[in-house]
XYZ file of C-alpha atoms in Angstrom:
36
model
C 92.861 92.502 108.582
C 89.252 92.458 109.007
C 88.732 95.341 107.699
C 91.032 94.538 104.645
C 89.288 91.377 103.861
C 85.855 93.471 104.017
C 87.162 96.320 101.530
C 88.735 93.673 99.372
C 85.468 91.846 98.744
C 83.542 95.395 98.582
C 86.184 96.054 95.682
C 85.795 92.962 94.136
C 81.842 93.221 94.160
C 81.559 96.844 92.697
C 84.115 96.101 90.303
C 82.083 92.987 89.357
C 78.954 94.694 89.640
C 80.714 97.472 87.285
C 81.596 95.042 84.724
C 78.272 93.303 84.250
C 76.578 96.543 83.805
C 78.837 97.681 80.839
C 78.691 94.436 79.387
C 74.659 94.711 79.510
C 75.113 97.876 78.604
C 77.430 97.203 75.097
C 75.107 94.152 74.228
C 71.862 96.028 74.640
C 73.487 98.985 72.442
C 75.121 96.816 69.746
C 71.259 95.172 69.646
C 69.957 98.237 69.078
C 72.254 99.394 66.153
C 71.745 96.173 64.054
C 67.809 96.548 64.036
C 68.083 100.173 62.511
């Protein structure tokens, strides 16, 4: 049971990090497109 909780927490953390980086990358990409 403890292992399952650790796996779930790890997956949630990784998915949140991926979503954050994707959103940040899209924000920078859109910003650089507007400047040109």
